[in-house]
Amino acid sequence: MAAHVSYTSRAPGAPRTTASPVNAPHAAYGCHEPHEHYAPYVSHGPIELPAPHVPYLVRRIARPVNTRLDEHLPTDHKLSQVYRVGAGLMGLLLVVFGILGLIDRIGFFDTGGATVIALNTNGALSVLSICIGLLLFVGMVIGGNFASTLNIVLGIAFIVSGFVNLALLDTGMNFLAFKIQNVLFSFVVGVMLMWFGMYGRVGSALPHDNPYWRARNPEQAAREDRAAGPGHGVGA
């Protein structure tokens, strides 16, 4: 409520004057009598909320859980192994595909229909496959959250690539010489990479010793650690 302020003065015992704008009834406060003790109500309009901080939102999307895997712990070590194996297998498959394409000395942007392991290819697609495969090898070596996030990002990229190249089939912009079998292969690799990357990280039934579950539910994890007694918490 506004501060008590008097805008008029009158002698003791003098009758009240007719209500003026400064001492009019304050219906906004539930008062319907004229008086001089409150400042008039001033509407400030709707409350404007500050715009979201875009860099913060980008960081939250890129790293939705503020936790880091500790490979000395059994659960964390198992998760990191899955991320490493997934990145390594998919990377090896792509590198072999790319090397076989380069060995055949196919034109860089040739769309003549050269095939490697039943997939259409050219020099550009072979080089791109080798580069992505080497990037997955880097994720395999680093492991942990990096490998998980890399698998997810590249998995999404493969799925998007499948849809884009599906739209470019039989057009003059099909520079990677995609055929329908390449599109299906891109979808399969994308789903596999996403599965490896999301394993133990996304789900509604994660075990309570899972580091990602503990990062999302710190209060409940602390209560369970206290209930289990000393020596039962993660890292004990």
PDB file of C-alpha atoms in Angstrom:
ATOM      1  CA  MET A   1       0.000   0.000   0.000  1.00  0.00           C
ATOM      2  CA  ALA A   2       1.234   3.495  -0.744  1.00  0.00           C
ATOM      3  CA  ALA A   3       2.896   5.560   1.953  1.00  0.00           C
ATOM      4  CA  HIS A   4       0.800   7.779   4.234  1.00  0.00           C
ATOM      5  CA  VAL A   5       1.025  11.271   2.787  1.00  0.00           C
ATOM      6  CA  SER A   6      -1.163  14.297   3.508  1.00  0.00           C
ATOM      7  CA  TYR A   7      -1.695  16.751   0.682  1.00  0.00           C
ATOM      8  CA  THR A   8      -4.098  19.178   2.459  1.00  0.00           C
ATOM      9  CA  SER A   9      -4.193  20.760   5.841  1.00  0.00           C
ATOM     10  CA  ARG A  10      -7.228  21.841   7.883  1.00  0.00           C
ATOM     11  CA  ALA A  11      -7.726  23.192  11.347  1.00  0.00           C
ATOM     12  CA  PRO A  12      -8.720  20.784  14.108  1.00  0.00           C
ATOM     13  CA  GLY A  13     -12.478  20.302  14.141  1.00  0.00           C
ATOM     14  CA  ALA A  14     -12.994  21.816  10.704  1.00  0.00           C
ATOM     15  CA  PRO A  15     -15.340  19.858   8.423  1.00  0.00           C
ATOM     16  CA  ARG A  16     -13.889  17.817   5.603  1.00  0.00           C
ATOM     17  CA  THR A  17     -13.947  19.430   2.202  1.00  0.00           C
ATOM     18  CA  THR A  18     -15.254  17.860  -0.949  1.00  0.00           C
ATOM     19  CA  ALA A  19     -13.038  15.077  -2.227  1.00  0.00           C
ATOM     20  CA  SER A  20     -10.346  16.243  -4.607  1.00  0.00           C
ATOM     21  CA  PRO A  21      -8.126  14.173  -6.919  1.00  0.00           C
ATOM     22  CA  VAL A  22      -5.533  13.814  -4.163  1.00  0.00           C
ATOM     23  CA  ASN A  23      -7.963  12.682  -1.480  1.00  0.00           C
ATOM     24  CA  ALA A  24     -10.536  10.881  -3.643  1.00  0.00           C
ATOM     25  CA  PRO A  25     -11.832   7.411  -2.719  1.00  0.00           C
ATOM     26  CA  HIS A  26      -9.288   4.648  -3.357  1.00  0.00           C
ATOM     27  CA  ALA A  27     -11.497   1.900  -4.755  1.00  0.00           C
ATOM     28  CA  ALA A  28      -8.414   0.083  -5.972  1.00  0.00           C
ATOM     29  CA  TYR A  29      -7.552  -0.552  -2.298  1.00  0.00           C
ATOM     30  CA  GLY A  30     -11.112  -1.484  -1.352  1.00  0.00           C
ATOM     31  CA  CYS A  31     -11.785   1.958   0.156  1.00  0.00           C
ATOM     32  CA  HIS A  32     -14.838   4.018  -0.905  1.00  0.00           C
ATOM     33  CA  GLU A  33     -14.563   6.999   1.454  1.00  0.00           C
ATOM     34  CA  PRO A  34     -12.755  10.254   0.640  1.00  0.00           C
ATOM     35  CA  HIS A  35      -9.751  10.939   2.830  1.00  0.00           C
ATOM     36  CA  GLU A  36      -6.360  12.564   2.661  1.00  0.00           C
ATOM     37  CA  HIS A  37      -4.070   9.992   4.182  1.00  0.00           C
ATOM     38  CA  TYR A  38      -3.056   7.992   1.115  1.00  0.00           C
ATOM     39  CA  ALA A  39      -1.428   8.952  -2.109  1.00  0.00           C
ATOM     40  CA  PRO A  40      -3.623   8.414  -5.172  1.00  0.00           C
ATOM     41  CA  TYR A  41      -3.323   5.032  -6.866  1.00  0.00           C
ATOM     42  CA  VAL A  42      -1.242   5.125  -9.988  1.00  0.00           C
ATOM     43  CA  SER A  43      -1.461   2.241 -12.469  1.00  0.00           C
ATOM     44  CA  HIS A  44       1.925   1.075 -13.739  1.00  0.00           C
ATOM     45  CA  GLY A  45       0.533  -1.176 -16.452  1.00  0.00           C
ATOM     46  CA  PRO A  46       1.350  -4.854 -16.934  1.00  0.00           C
ATOM     47  CA  ILE A  47       4.549  -6.247 -15.468  1.00  0.00           C
ATOM     48  CA  GLU A  48       7.124  -6.909 -18.175  1.00  0.00           C
ATOM     49  CA  LEU A  49       9.361  -9.924 -17.655  1.00  0.00           C
ATOM     50  CA  PRO A  50      12.943  -9.684 -18.905  1.00  0.00           C
ATOM     51  CA  ALA A  51      13.719 -11.499 -22.132  1.00  0.00           C
ATOM     52  CA  PRO A  52      15.457 -14.889 -21.705  1.00  0.00           C
ATOM     53  CA  HIS A  53      19.214 -14.841 -21.768  1.00  0.00           C
ATOM     54  CA  VAL A  54      19.942 -16.499 -25.106  1.00  0.00           C
ATOM     55  CA  PRO A  55      23.521 -17.666 -24.385  1.00  0.00           C
ATOM     56  CA  TYR A  56      22.266 -19.307 -21.184  1.00  0.00           C
ATOM     57  CA  LEU A  57      19.556 -21.178 -23.117  1.00  0.00           C
ATOM     58  CA  VAL A  58      22.100 -22.313 -25.672  1.00  0.00           C
ATOM     59  CA  ARG A  59      24.358 -23.635 -22.905  1.00  0.00           C
ATOM     60  CA  ARG A  60      21.472 -25.503 -21.286  1.00  0.00           C
ATOM     61  CA  ILE A  61      20.491 -27.144 -24.581  1.00  0.00           C
ATOM     62  CA  ALA A  62      24.066 -28.082 -25.392  1.00  0.00           C
ATOM     63  CA  ARG A  63      24.705 -29.398 -21.893  1.00  0.00           C
ATOM     64  CA  PRO A  64      21.348 -30.218 -20.257  1.00  0.00           C
ATOM     65  CA  VAL A  65      22.839 -31.927 -17.202  1.00  0.00           C
ATOM     66  CA  ASN A  66      25.648 -30.364 -15.200  1.00  0.00           C
ATOM     67  CA  THR A  67      27.475 -33.564 -14.369  1.00  0.00           C
ATOM     68  CA  ARG A  68      30.737 -35.119 -15.378  1.00  0.00           C
ATOM     69  CA  LEU A  69      31.463 -38.817 -15.462  1.00  0.00           C
ATOM     70  CA  ASP A  70      34.026 -40.170 -13.042  1.00  0.00           C
ATOM     71  CA  GLU A  71      35.429 -43.301 -14.657  1.00  0.00           C
ATOM     72  CA  HIS A  72      36.719 -44.520 -11.282  1.00  0.00           C
ATOM     73  CA  LEU A  73      33.092 -45.264 -10.301  1.00  0.00           C
ATOM     74  CA  PRO A  74      31.502 -48.490 -11.587  1.00  0.00           C
ATOM     75  CA  THR A  75      28.374 -46.934 -13.107  1.00  0.00           C
ATOM     76  CA  ASP A  76      30.263 -44.062 -14.722  1.00  0.00           C
ATOM     77  CA  HIS A  77      32.901 -46.425 -16.068  1.00  0.00           C
ATOM     78  CA  LYS A  78      30.246 -48.666 -17.648  1.00  0.00           C
ATOM     79  CA  LEU A  79      28.506 -45.702 -19.296  1.00  0.00           C
ATOM     80  CA  SER A  80      31.759 -44.338 -20.662  1.00  0.00           C
ATOM     81  CA  GLN A  81      32.617 -47.751 -22.096  1.00  0.00           C
ATOM     82  CA  VAL A  82      29.314 -47.834 -23.985  1.00  0.00           C
ATOM     83  CA  TYR A  83      29.948 -44.362 -25.410  1.00  0.00           C
ATOM     84  CA  ARG A  84      33.476 -45.358 -26.419  1.00  0.00           C
ATOM     85  CA  VAL A  85      32.404 -48.621 -28.063  1.00  0.00           C
ATOM     86  CA  GLY A  86      29.590 -46.919 -29.962  1.00  0.00           C
ATOM     87  CA  ALA A  87      31.836 -44.163 -31.270  1.00  0.00           C
ATOM     88  CA  GLY A  88      34.575 -46.640 -32.175  1.00  0.00           C
ATOM     89  CA  LEU A  89      32.327 -49.063 -34.065  1.00  0.00           C
ATOM     90  CA  MET A  90      30.538 -46.392 -36.065  1.00  0.00           C
ATOM     91  CA  GLY A  91      33.822 -44.597 -36.726  1.00  0.00           C
ATOM     92  CA  LEU A  92      35.481 -47.798 -37.988  1.00  0.00           C
ATOM     93  CA  LEU A  93      32.550 -48.503 -40.301  1.00  0.00           C
ATOM     94  CA  LEU A  94      32.710 -45.028 -41.820  1.00  0.00           C
ATOM     95  CA  VAL A  95      36.496 -45.044 -42.215  1.00  0.00           C
ATOM     96  CA  VAL A  96      36.447 -48.438 -43.976  1.00  0.00           C
ATOM     97  CA  PHE A  97      33.680 -47.252 -46.273  1.00  0.00           C
ATOM     98  CA  GLY A  98      35.596 -44.081 -47.103  1.00  0.00           C
ATOM     99  CA  ILE A  99      38.926 -45.849 -47.718  1.00  0.00           C
ATOM    100  CA  LEU A 100      37.322 -48.409 -50.034  1.00  0.00           C
ATOM    101  CA  GLY A 101      35.742 -45.558 -51.970  1.00  0.00           C
ATOM    102  CA  LEU A 102      39.080 -43.803 -52.399  1.00  0.00           C
ATOM    103  CA  ILE A 103      40.838 -47.027 -53.446  1.00  0.00           C
ATOM    104  CA  ASP A 104      38.407 -47.368 -56.346  1.00  0.00           C
ATOM    105  CA  ARG A 105      39.511 -43.880 -57.522  1.00  0.00           C
ATOM    106  CA  ILE A 106      35.989 -42.706 -58.092  1.00  0.00           C
ATOM    107  CA  GLY A 107      35.605 -39.109 -59.295  1.00  0.00           C
ATOM    108  CA  PHE A 108      35.247 -36.551 -56.528  1.00  0.00           C
ATOM    109  CA  PHE A 109      31.721 -35.513 -57.534  1.00  0.00           C
ATOM    110  CA  ASP A 110      31.025 -38.437 -59.831  1.00  0.00           C
ATOM    111  CA  THR A 111      27.390 -39.581 -59.802  1.00  0.00           C
ATOM    112  CA  GLY A 112      27.861 -42.451 -62.244  1.00  0.00           C
ATOM    113  CA  GLY A 113      26.772 -45.151 -59.840  1.00  0.00           C
ATOM    114  CA  ALA A 114      29.994 -46.587 -58.387  1.00  0.00           C
ATOM    115  CA  THR A 115      29.247 -48.777 -55.368  1.00  0.00           C
ATOM    116  CA  VAL A 116      31.173 -49.831 -52.262  1.00  0.00           C
ATOM    117  CA  ILE A 117      29.686 -52.535 -49.987  1.00  0.00           C
ATOM    118  CA  ALA A 118      26.331 -52.073 -51.775  1.00  0.00           C
ATOM    119  CA  LEU A 119      26.316 -48.292 -51.176  1.00  0.00           C
ATOM    120  CA  ASN A 120      26.648 -45.677 -53.890  1.00  0.00           C
ATOM    121  CA  THR A 121      29.613 -43.363 -53.384  1.00  0.00           C
ATOM    122  CA  ASN A 122      32.029 -40.879 -54.919  1.00  0.00           C
ATOM    123  CA  GLY A 123      35.221 -39.137 -53.812  1.00  0.00           C
ATOM    124  CA  ALA A 124      33.450 -36.414 -51.846  1.00  0.00           C
ATOM    125  CA  LEU A 125      31.355 -38.890 -49.875  1.00  0.00           C
ATOM    126  CA  SER A 126      34.425 -41.056 -49.207  1.00  0.00           C
ATOM    127  CA  VAL A 127      36.454 -38.147 -47.817  1.00  0.00           C
ATOM    128  CA  LEU A 128      33.514 -36.938 -45.724  1.00  0.00           C
ATOM    129  CA  SER A 129      33.016 -40.444 -44.310  1.00  0.00           C
ATOM    130  CA  ILE A 130      36.696 -40.686 -43.324  1.00  0.00           C
ATOM    131  CA  CYS A 131      36.603 -37.268 -41.600  1.00  0.00           C
ATOM    132  CA  ILE A 132      33.498 -38.156 -39.576  1.00  0.00           C
ATOM    133  CA  GLY A 133      34.960 -41.559 -38.728  1.00  0.00           C
ATOM    134  CA  LEU A 134      38.159 -39.951 -37.418  1.00  0.00           C
ATOM    135  CA  LEU A 135      36.081 -37.535 -35.343  1.00  0.00           C
ATOM    136  CA  LEU A 136      34.311 -40.513 -33.794  1.00  0.00           C
ATOM    137  CA  PHE A 137      37.690 -42.065 -33.025  1.00  0.00           C
ATOM    138  CA  VAL A 138      38.558 -38.884 -31.122  1.00  0.00           C
ATOM    139  CA  GLY A 139      35.360 -39.315 -29.118  1.00  0.00           C
ATOM    140  CA  MET A 140      36.287 -42.938 -28.451  1.00  0.00           C
ATOM    141  CA  VAL A 141      39.681 -41.907 -27.063  1.00  0.00           C
ATOM    142  CA  ILE A 142      38.287 -39.098 -24.868  1.00  0.00           C
ATOM    143  CA  GLY A 143      35.195 -40.990 -23.704  1.00  0.00           C
ATOM    144  CA  GLY A 144      32.886 -39.719 -20.980  1.00  0.00           C
ATOM    145  CA  ASN A 145      30.441 -36.899 -21.588  1.00  0.00           C
ATOM    146  CA  PHE A 146      32.303 -35.804 -24.718  1.00  0.00           C
ATOM    147  CA  ALA A 147      31.789 -39.165 -26.433  1.00  0.00           C
ATOM    148  CA  SER A 148      28.141 -39.260 -25.381  1.00  0.00           C
ATOM    149  CA  THR A 149      27.384 -35.771 -26.675  1.00  0.00           C
ATOM    150  CA  LEU A 150      29.367 -36.356 -29.871  1.00  0.00           C
ATOM    151  CA  ASN A 151      27.404 -39.532 -30.594  1.00  0.00           C
ATOM    152  CA  ILE A 152      24.105 -37.719 -30.085  1.00  0.00           C
ATOM    153  CA  VAL A 153      25.051 -34.725 -32.225  1.00  0.00           C
ATOM    154  CA  LEU A 154      26.409 -36.809 -35.094  1.00  0.00           C
ATOM    155  CA  GLY A 155      23.437 -39.165 -34.854  1.00  0.00           C
ATOM    156  CA  ILE A 156      21.061 -36.247 -35.335  1.00  0.00           C
ATOM    157  CA  ALA A 157      23.246 -34.978 -38.196  1.00  0.00           C
ATOM    158  CA  PHE A 158      23.041 -38.357 -39.972  1.00  0.00           C
ATOM    159  CA  ILE A 159      19.259 -38.442 -39.664  1.00  0.00           C
ATOM    160  CA  VAL A 160      18.950 -34.883 -40.975  1.00  0.00           C
ATOM    161  CA  SER A 161      21.359 -35.771 -43.789  1.00  0.00           C
ATOM    162  CA  GLY A 162      19.157 -38.715 -44.712  1.00  0.00           C
ATOM    163  CA  PHE A 163      16.095 -36.502 -45.087  1.00  0.00           C
ATOM    164  CA  VAL A 164      18.001 -33.804 -47.003  1.00  0.00           C
ATOM    165  CA  ASN A 165      19.565 -36.242 -49.437  1.00  0.00           C
ATOM    166  CA  LEU A 166      16.259 -38.029 -49.853  1.00  0.00           C
ATOM    167  CA  ALA A 167      14.863 -34.753 -51.167  1.00  0.00           C
ATOM    168  CA  LEU A 168      17.878 -34.340 -53.476  1.00  0.00           C
ATOM    169  CA  LEU A 169      17.665 -37.771 -55.120  1.00  0.00           C
ATOM    170  CA  ASP A 170      17.501 -37.596 -58.920  1.00  0.00           C
ATOM    171  CA  THR A 171      18.343 -33.889 -58.909  1.00  0.00           C
ATOM    172  CA  GLY A 172      21.362 -31.987 -60.124  1.00  0.00           C
ATOM    173  CA  MET A 173      22.313 -31.115 -56.509  1.00  0.00           C
ATOM    174  CA  ASN A 174      22.971 -34.706 -55.477  1.00  0.00           C
ATOM    175  CA  PHE A 175      26.717 -34.056 -55.182  1.00  0.00           C
ATOM    176  CA  LEU A 176      27.294 -36.958 -52.762  1.00  0.00           C
ATOM    177  CA  ALA A 177      25.838 -39.496 -55.221  1.00  0.00           C
ATOM    178  CA  PHE A 178      23.197 -40.686 -52.739  1.00  0.00           C
ATOM    179  CA  LYS A 179      20.813 -43.447 -53.664  1.00  0.00           C
ATOM    180  CA  ILE A 180      17.931 -44.808 -51.622  1.00  0.00           C
ATOM    181  CA  GLN A 181      20.244 -47.359 -49.984  1.00  0.00           C
ATOM    182  CA  ASN A 182      22.512 -44.507 -48.838  1.00  0.00           C
ATOM    183  CA  VAL A 183      19.529 -42.757 -47.316  1.00  0.00           C
ATOM    184  CA  LEU A 184      18.557 -45.878 -45.383  1.00  0.00           C
ATOM    185  CA  PHE A 185      22.164 -46.368 -44.283  1.00  0.00           C
ATOM    186  CA  SER A 186      22.273 -42.762 -43.039  1.00  0.00           C
ATOM    187  CA  PHE A 187      19.120 -43.330 -40.992  1.00  0.00           C
ATOM    188  CA  VAL A 188      20.476 -46.562 -39.475  1.00  0.00           C
ATOM    189  CA  VAL A 189      23.830 -45.014 -38.527  1.00  0.00           C
ATOM    190  CA  GLY A 190      22.065 -41.970 -37.071  1.00  0.00           C
ATOM    191  CA  VAL A 191      19.754 -44.073 -34.907  1.00  0.00           C
ATOM    192  CA  MET A 192      22.637 -46.249 -33.712  1.00  0.00           C
ATOM    193  CA  LEU A 193      24.772 -43.235 -32.781  1.00  0.00           C
ATOM    194  CA  MET A 194      21.886 -41.632 -30.908  1.00  0.00           C
ATOM    195  CA  TRP A 195      21.224 -44.885 -29.053  1.00  0.00           C
ATOM    196  CA  PHE A 196      24.867 -45.199 -28.002  1.00  0.00           C
ATOM    197  CA  GLY A 197      24.985 -41.545 -26.982  1.00  0.00           C
ATOM    198  CA  MET A 198      21.737 -41.557 -24.995  1.00  0.00           C
ATOM    199  CA  TYR A 199      22.348 -44.855 -23.241  1.00  0.00           C
ATOM    200  CA  GLY A 200      22.063 -44.323 -19.494  1.00  0.00           C
ATOM    201  CA  ARG A 201      21.560 -40.595 -20.028  1.00  0.00           C
ATOM    202  CA  VAL A 202      17.965 -40.244 -21.207  1.00  0.00           C
ATOM    203  CA  GLY A 203      15.026 -42.172 -19.799  1.00  0.00           C
ATOM    204  CA  SER A 204      12.329 -42.196 -17.149  1.00  0.00           C
ATOM    205  CA  ALA A 205      13.565 -45.295 -15.310  1.00  0.00           C
ATOM    206  CA  LEU A 206      17.252 -44.613 -14.749  1.00  0.00           C
ATOM    207  CA  PRO A 207      18.742 -46.366 -11.693  1.00  0.00           C
ATOM    208  CA  HIS A 208      19.339 -44.099  -8.726  1.00  0.00           C
ATOM    209  CA  ASP A 209      23.090 -44.661  -8.784  1.00  0.00           C
ATOM    210  CA  ASN A 210      23.184 -43.254 -12.325  1.00  0.00           C
ATOM    211  CA  PRO A 211      25.238 -40.020 -12.386  1.00  0.00           C
ATOM    212  CA  TYR A 212      22.772 -38.280 -14.700  1.00  0.00           C
ATOM    213  CA  TRP A 213      19.826 -39.194 -12.474  1.00  0.00           C
ATOM    214  CA  ARG A 214      21.706 -37.922  -9.426  1.00  0.00           C
ATOM    215  CA  ALA A 215      22.500 -34.647 -11.212  1.00  0.00           C
ATOM    216  CA  ARG A 216      18.825 -34.137 -12.061  1.00  0.00           C
ATOM    217  CA  ASN A 217      17.607 -35.116  -8.573  1.00  0.00           C
ATOM    218  CA  PRO A 218      20.281 -33.908  -6.138  1.00  0.00           C
ATOM    219  CA  GLU A 219      17.965 -33.556  -3.130  1.00  0.00           C
ATOM    220  CA  GLN A 220      16.482 -37.043  -3.429  1.00  0.00           C
ATOM    221  CA  ALA A 221      19.956 -38.500  -4.058  1.00  0.00           C
ATOM    222  CA  ALA A 222      21.227 -36.823  -0.875  1.00  0.00           C
ATOM    223  CA  ARG A 223      18.274 -38.170   1.132  1.00  0.00           C
ATOM    224  CA  GLU A 224      18.891 -41.696  -0.136  1.00  0.00           C
ATOM    225  CA  ASP A 225      22.593 -41.415   0.710  1.00  0.00           C
ATOM    226  CA  ARG A 226      21.756 -40.304   4.260  1.00  0.00           C
ATOM    227  CA  ALA A 227      19.192 -43.092   4.630  1.00  0.00           C
ATOM    228  CA  ALA A 228      21.694 -45.699   3.431  1.00  0.00           C
ATOM    229  CA  GLY A 229      24.215 -44.536   6.012  1.00  0.00           C
ATOM    230  CA  PRO A 230      27.932 -43.808   5.687  1.00  0.00           C
ATOM    231  CA  GLY A 231      29.838 -45.728   3.059  1.00  0.00           C
ATOM    232  CA  HIS A 232      26.866 -46.241   0.754  1.00  0.00           C
ATOM    233  CA  GLY A 233      26.912 -43.022  -1.279  1.00  0.00           C
ATOM    234  CA  VAL A 234      28.304 -42.738  -4.780  1.00  0.00           C
ATOM    235  CA  GLY A 235      32.048 -42.340  -4.571  1.00  0.00           C
ATOM    236  CA  ALA A 236      32.270 -43.857  -1.101  1.00  0.00           C
TER     237      ALA A 236
END
